[in-house]
Short mmCIF file of C-alpha atoms in Angstrom, two decimals:
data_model
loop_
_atom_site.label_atom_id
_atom_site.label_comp_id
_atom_site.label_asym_id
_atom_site.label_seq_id
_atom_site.Cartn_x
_atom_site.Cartn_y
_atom_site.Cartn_z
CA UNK D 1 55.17 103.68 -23.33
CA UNK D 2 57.72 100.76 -24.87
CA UNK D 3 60.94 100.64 -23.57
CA UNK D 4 62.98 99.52 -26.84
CA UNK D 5 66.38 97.94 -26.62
CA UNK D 6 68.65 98.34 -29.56
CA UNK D 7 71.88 96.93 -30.99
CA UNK D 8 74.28 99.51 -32.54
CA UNK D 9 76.90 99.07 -34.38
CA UNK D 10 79.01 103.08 -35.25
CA UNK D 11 82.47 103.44 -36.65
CA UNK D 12 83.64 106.14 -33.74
CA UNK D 13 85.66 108.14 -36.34
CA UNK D 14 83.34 110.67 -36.62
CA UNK D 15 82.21 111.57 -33.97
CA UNK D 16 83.22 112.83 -30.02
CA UNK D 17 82.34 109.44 -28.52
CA UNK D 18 79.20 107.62 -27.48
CA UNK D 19 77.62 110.57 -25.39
CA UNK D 20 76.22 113.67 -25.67
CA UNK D 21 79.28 116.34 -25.83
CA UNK D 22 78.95 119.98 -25.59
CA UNK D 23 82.08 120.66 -28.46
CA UNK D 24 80.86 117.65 -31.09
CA UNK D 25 78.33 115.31 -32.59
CA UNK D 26 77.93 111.92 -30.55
CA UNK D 27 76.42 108.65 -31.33
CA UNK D 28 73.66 109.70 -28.63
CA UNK D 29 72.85 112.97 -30.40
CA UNK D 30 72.07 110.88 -33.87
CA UNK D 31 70.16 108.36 -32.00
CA UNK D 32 68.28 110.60 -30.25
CA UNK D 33 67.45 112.84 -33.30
CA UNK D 34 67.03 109.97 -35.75
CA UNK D 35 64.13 108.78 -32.89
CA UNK D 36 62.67 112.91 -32.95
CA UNK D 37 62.42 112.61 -36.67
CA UNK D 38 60.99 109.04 -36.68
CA UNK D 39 58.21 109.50 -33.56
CA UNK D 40 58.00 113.31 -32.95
CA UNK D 41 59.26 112.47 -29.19
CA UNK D 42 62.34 113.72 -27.49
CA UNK D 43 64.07 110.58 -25.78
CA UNK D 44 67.07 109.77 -23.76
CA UNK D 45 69.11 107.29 -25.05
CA UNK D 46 70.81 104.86 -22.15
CA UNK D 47 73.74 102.81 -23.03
CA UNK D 48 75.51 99.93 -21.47
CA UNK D 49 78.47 101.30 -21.98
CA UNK D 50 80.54 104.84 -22.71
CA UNK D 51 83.04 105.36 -25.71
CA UNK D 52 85.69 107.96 -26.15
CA UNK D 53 86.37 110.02 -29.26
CA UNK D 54 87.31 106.92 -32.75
CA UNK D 55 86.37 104.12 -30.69
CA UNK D 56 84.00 101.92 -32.13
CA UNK D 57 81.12 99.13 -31.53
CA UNK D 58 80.72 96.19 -33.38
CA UNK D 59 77.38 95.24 -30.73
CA UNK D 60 76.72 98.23 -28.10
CA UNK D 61 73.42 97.52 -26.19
CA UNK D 62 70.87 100.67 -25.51
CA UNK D 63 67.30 102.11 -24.97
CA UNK D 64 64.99 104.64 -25.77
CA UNK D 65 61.67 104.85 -24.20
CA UNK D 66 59.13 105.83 -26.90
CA UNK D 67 54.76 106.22 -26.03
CA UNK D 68 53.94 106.56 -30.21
CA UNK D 69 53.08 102.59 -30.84
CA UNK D 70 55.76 100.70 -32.83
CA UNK D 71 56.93 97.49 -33.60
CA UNK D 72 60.55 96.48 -33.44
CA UNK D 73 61.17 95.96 -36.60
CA UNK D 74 59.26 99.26 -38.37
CA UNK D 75 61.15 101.27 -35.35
CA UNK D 76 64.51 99.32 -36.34
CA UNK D 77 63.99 100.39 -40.59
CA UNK D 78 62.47 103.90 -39.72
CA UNK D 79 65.76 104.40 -37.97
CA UNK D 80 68.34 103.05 -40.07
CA UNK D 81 66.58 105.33 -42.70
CA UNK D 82 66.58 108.37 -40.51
CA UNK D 83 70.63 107.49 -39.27
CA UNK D 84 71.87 107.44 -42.98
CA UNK D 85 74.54 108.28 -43.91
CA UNK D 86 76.10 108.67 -40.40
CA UNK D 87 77.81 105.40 -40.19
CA UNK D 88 75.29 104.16 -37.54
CA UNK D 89 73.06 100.96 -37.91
CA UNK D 90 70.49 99.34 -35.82
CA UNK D 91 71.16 95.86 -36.01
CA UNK D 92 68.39 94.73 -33.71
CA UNK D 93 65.56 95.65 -31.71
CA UNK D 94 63.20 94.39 -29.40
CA UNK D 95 60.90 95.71 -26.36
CA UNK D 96 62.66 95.44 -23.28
CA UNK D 97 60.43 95.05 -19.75
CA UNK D 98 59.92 98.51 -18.32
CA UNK D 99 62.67 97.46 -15.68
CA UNK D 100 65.28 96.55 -17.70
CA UNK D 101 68.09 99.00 -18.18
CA UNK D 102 70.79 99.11 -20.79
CA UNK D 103 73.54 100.28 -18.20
CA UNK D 104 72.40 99.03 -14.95
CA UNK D 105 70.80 95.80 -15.82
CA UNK D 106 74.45 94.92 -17.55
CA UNK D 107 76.68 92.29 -15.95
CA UNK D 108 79.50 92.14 -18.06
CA UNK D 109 80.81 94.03 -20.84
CA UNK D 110 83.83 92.71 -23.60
CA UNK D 111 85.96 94.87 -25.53
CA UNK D 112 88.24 93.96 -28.44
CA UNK D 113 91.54 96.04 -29.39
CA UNK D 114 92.99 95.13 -33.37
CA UNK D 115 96.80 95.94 -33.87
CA UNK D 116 98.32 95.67 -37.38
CA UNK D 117 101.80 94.16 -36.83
CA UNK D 118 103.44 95.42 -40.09
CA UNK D 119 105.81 98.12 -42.14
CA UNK D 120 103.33 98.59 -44.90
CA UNK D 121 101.37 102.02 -44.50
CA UNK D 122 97.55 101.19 -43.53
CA UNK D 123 94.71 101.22 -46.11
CA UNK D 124 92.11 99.87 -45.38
CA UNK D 125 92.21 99.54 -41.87
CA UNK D 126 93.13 103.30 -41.51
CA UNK D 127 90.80 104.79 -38.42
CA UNK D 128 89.99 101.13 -37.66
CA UNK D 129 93.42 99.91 -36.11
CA UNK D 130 96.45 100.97 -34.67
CA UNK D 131 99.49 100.39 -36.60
CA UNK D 132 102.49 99.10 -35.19
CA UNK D 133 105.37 98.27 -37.66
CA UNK D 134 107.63 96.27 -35.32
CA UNK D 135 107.25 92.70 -34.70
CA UNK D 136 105.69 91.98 -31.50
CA UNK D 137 106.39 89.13 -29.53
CA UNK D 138 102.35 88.37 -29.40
CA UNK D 139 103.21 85.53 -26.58
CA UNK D 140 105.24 87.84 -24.16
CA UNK D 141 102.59 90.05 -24.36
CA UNK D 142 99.92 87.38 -23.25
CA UNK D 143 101.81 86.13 -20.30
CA UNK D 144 102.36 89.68 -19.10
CA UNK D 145 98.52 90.38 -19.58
CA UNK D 146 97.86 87.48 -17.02
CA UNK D 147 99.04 89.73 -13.69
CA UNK D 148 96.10 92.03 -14.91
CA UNK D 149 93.17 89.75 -14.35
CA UNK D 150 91.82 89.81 -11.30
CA UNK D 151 90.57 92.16 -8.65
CA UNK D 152 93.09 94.84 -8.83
CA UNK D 153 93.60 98.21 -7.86
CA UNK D 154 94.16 99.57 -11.42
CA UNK D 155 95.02 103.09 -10.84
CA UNK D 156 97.63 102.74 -12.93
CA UNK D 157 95.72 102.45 -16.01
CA UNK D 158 92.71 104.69 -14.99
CA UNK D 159 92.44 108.27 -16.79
CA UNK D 160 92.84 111.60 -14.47
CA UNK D 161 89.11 112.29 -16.04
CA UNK D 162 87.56 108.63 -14.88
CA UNK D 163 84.66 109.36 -12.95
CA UNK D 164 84.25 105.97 -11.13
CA UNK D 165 83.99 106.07 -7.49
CA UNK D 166 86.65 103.31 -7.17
CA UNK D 167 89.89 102.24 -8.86
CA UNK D 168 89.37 98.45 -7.79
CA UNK D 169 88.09 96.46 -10.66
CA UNK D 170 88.02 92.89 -11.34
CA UNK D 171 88.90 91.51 -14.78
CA UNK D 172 87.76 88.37 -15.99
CA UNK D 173 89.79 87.89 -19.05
CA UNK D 174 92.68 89.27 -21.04
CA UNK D 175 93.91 87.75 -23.66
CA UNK D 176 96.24 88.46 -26.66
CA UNK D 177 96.61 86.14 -30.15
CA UNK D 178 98.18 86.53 -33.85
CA UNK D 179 95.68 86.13 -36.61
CA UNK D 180 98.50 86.84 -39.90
CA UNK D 181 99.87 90.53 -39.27
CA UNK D 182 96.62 90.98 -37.07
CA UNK D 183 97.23 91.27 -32.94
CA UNK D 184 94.04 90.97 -31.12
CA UNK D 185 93.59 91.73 -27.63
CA UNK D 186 90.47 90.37 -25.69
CA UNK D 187 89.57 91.76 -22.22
CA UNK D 188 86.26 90.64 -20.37
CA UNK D 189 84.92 92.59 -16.75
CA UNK D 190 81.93 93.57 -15.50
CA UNK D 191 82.55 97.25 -15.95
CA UNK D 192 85.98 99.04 -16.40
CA UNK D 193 87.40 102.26 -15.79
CA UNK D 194 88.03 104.96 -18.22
CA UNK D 195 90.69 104.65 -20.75
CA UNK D 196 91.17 101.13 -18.83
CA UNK D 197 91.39 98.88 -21.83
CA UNK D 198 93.76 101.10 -24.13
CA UNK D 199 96.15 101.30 -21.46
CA UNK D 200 96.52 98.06 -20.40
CA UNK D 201 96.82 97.78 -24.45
CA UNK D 202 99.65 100.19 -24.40
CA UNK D 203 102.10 98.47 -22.09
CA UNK D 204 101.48 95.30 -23.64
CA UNK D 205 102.52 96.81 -26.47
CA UNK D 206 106.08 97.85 -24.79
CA UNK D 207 106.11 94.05 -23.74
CA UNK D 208 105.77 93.06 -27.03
CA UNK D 209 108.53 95.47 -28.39
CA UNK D 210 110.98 94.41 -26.13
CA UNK D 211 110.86 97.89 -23.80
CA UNK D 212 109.70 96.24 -21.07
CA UNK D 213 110.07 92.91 -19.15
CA UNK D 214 107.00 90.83 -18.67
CA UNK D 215 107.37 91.44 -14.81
CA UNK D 216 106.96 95.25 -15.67
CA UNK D 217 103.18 95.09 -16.06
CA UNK D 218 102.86 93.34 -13.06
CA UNK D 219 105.13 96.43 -11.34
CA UNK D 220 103.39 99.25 -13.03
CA UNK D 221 100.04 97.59 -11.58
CA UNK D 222 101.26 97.59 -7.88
CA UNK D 223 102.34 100.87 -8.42
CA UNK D 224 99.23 102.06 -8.12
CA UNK D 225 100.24 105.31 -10.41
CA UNK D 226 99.15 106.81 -13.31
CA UNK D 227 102.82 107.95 -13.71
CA UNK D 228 103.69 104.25 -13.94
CA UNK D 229 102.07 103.89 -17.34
CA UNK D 230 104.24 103.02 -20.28
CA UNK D 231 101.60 104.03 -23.08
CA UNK D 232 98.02 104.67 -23.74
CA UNK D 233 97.13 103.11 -27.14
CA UNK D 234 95.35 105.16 -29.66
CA UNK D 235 91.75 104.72 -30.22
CA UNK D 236 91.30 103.74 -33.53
CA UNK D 237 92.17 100.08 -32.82
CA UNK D 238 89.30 99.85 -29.98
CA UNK D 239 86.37 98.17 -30.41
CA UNK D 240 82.99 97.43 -27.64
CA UNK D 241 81.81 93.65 -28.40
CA UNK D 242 79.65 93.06 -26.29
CA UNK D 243 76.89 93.47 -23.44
CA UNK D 244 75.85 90.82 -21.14
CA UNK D 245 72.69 90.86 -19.42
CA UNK D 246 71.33 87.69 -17.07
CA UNK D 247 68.26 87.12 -19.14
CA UNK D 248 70.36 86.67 -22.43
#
């Protein structure tokens, strides 16, 4: 048996999120059936990380044990064959050492949040960004973003569903820059909590807009309540970067 370990990238759109889901099709489900198709074995699919409903991956790290011989590449072209035309693509393969684990062998994971700062409807970008028509003040919004990173108790910004054991998380970076009418967000942790990243998003966005003061973030974290939370951002705009792992 091979342990393969696969780069995706999946425009979230489509589907429930990254796992298996009992009411809709998931990027595991394709995976898993696109490898059943290929090699004739059932397989679970492991995954550094997890992805809710229209969030996307530009890099998302996972693997698939599989005993029918292969090599990376064949295994990487039968797939992309078998994904089409879900918009799913292997970008790379390679065997992994039967010890290595997508999720647990993961030190750090990066995720990167696009906002459109403009009037204009979206095009384009629609699915792939949130839209927010009001100027934001890009720099408010990155000195507020600096009381988040840390080790914090971020209850605040944790979902009622998040399954972690603990609220306390420490983030390594969070960052927020103008490219045009583009706002990008950056943040950088070892693991997060669910729906973590789109609502720290969402009350930087009331920074930006003026609603709140730059202190506000800082309050809403101490609070250490979900009530506290200005705004969870949408989806669409969300995007997993990257996997770390100590032998890359």
């Amino acid at each position: 048996m091979t342990r393969f370990a696969l780069t995706l990238e999946f425009d979230g759109g489509p589907f429930m999120g990254l796992q298996r889901q009992a009411h809709g099709p998931s990027v595991q489900q394709a995976l898993e059936e696109a490898v059943m198709a290929v090699t004739g074995e059932t397989v679970v699919m492991h995954a550094a990380g997890r992805t809710d409903a229209g969030v996307h991956a530009l890099a998302m790290k996972v693997h698939v044990d599989i005993t029918k011989p292969f090599t990376p590449f064949r295994l990487m072209e039968a797939l992309n064959a078998r994904l089409r035309p879900a918009p799913i693509a292997v970008l790379a393969c390679r065997a992994a050492p039967d010890d290595w684990h997508a999720r647990f062998s993961c030190v750090g994971r990066a995720y990167l949040y696009r906002i459109v700062n403009r009037r204009a409807p979206l095009t384009l970008e629609r699915g792939r960004a949130w839209q927010v028509a009001k100027l934001l003040d890009e720099a408010a919004m990155h000195r507020a973003a600096q009381a988040l990173v840390g080790r914090h108790d971020f209850t605040t910004f944790r979902s009622a569903h998040c399954q972690a054991q603990s609220p306390v998380k420490t983030l390594d970076r969070l960052s927020v820059e103008r490219e045009g009418d583009m706002v990008l967000i950056e943040a950088e942790a070892r693991s997060f909590l669910h729906h973590q990243v789109r609502s720290m998003v969402g009350c930087l966005a009331m920074v930006g807009l003026g609603r709140w003061r730059e202190e506000q973030l800082r309050e809403a974290l101490e609070a250490r309540d979900r009530q506290a939370l200005g705004l969870n951002a949408p989806p669409d705009g969300l995007y997993f970067v990257r996997a770390v792992y100590p032998d890359e």
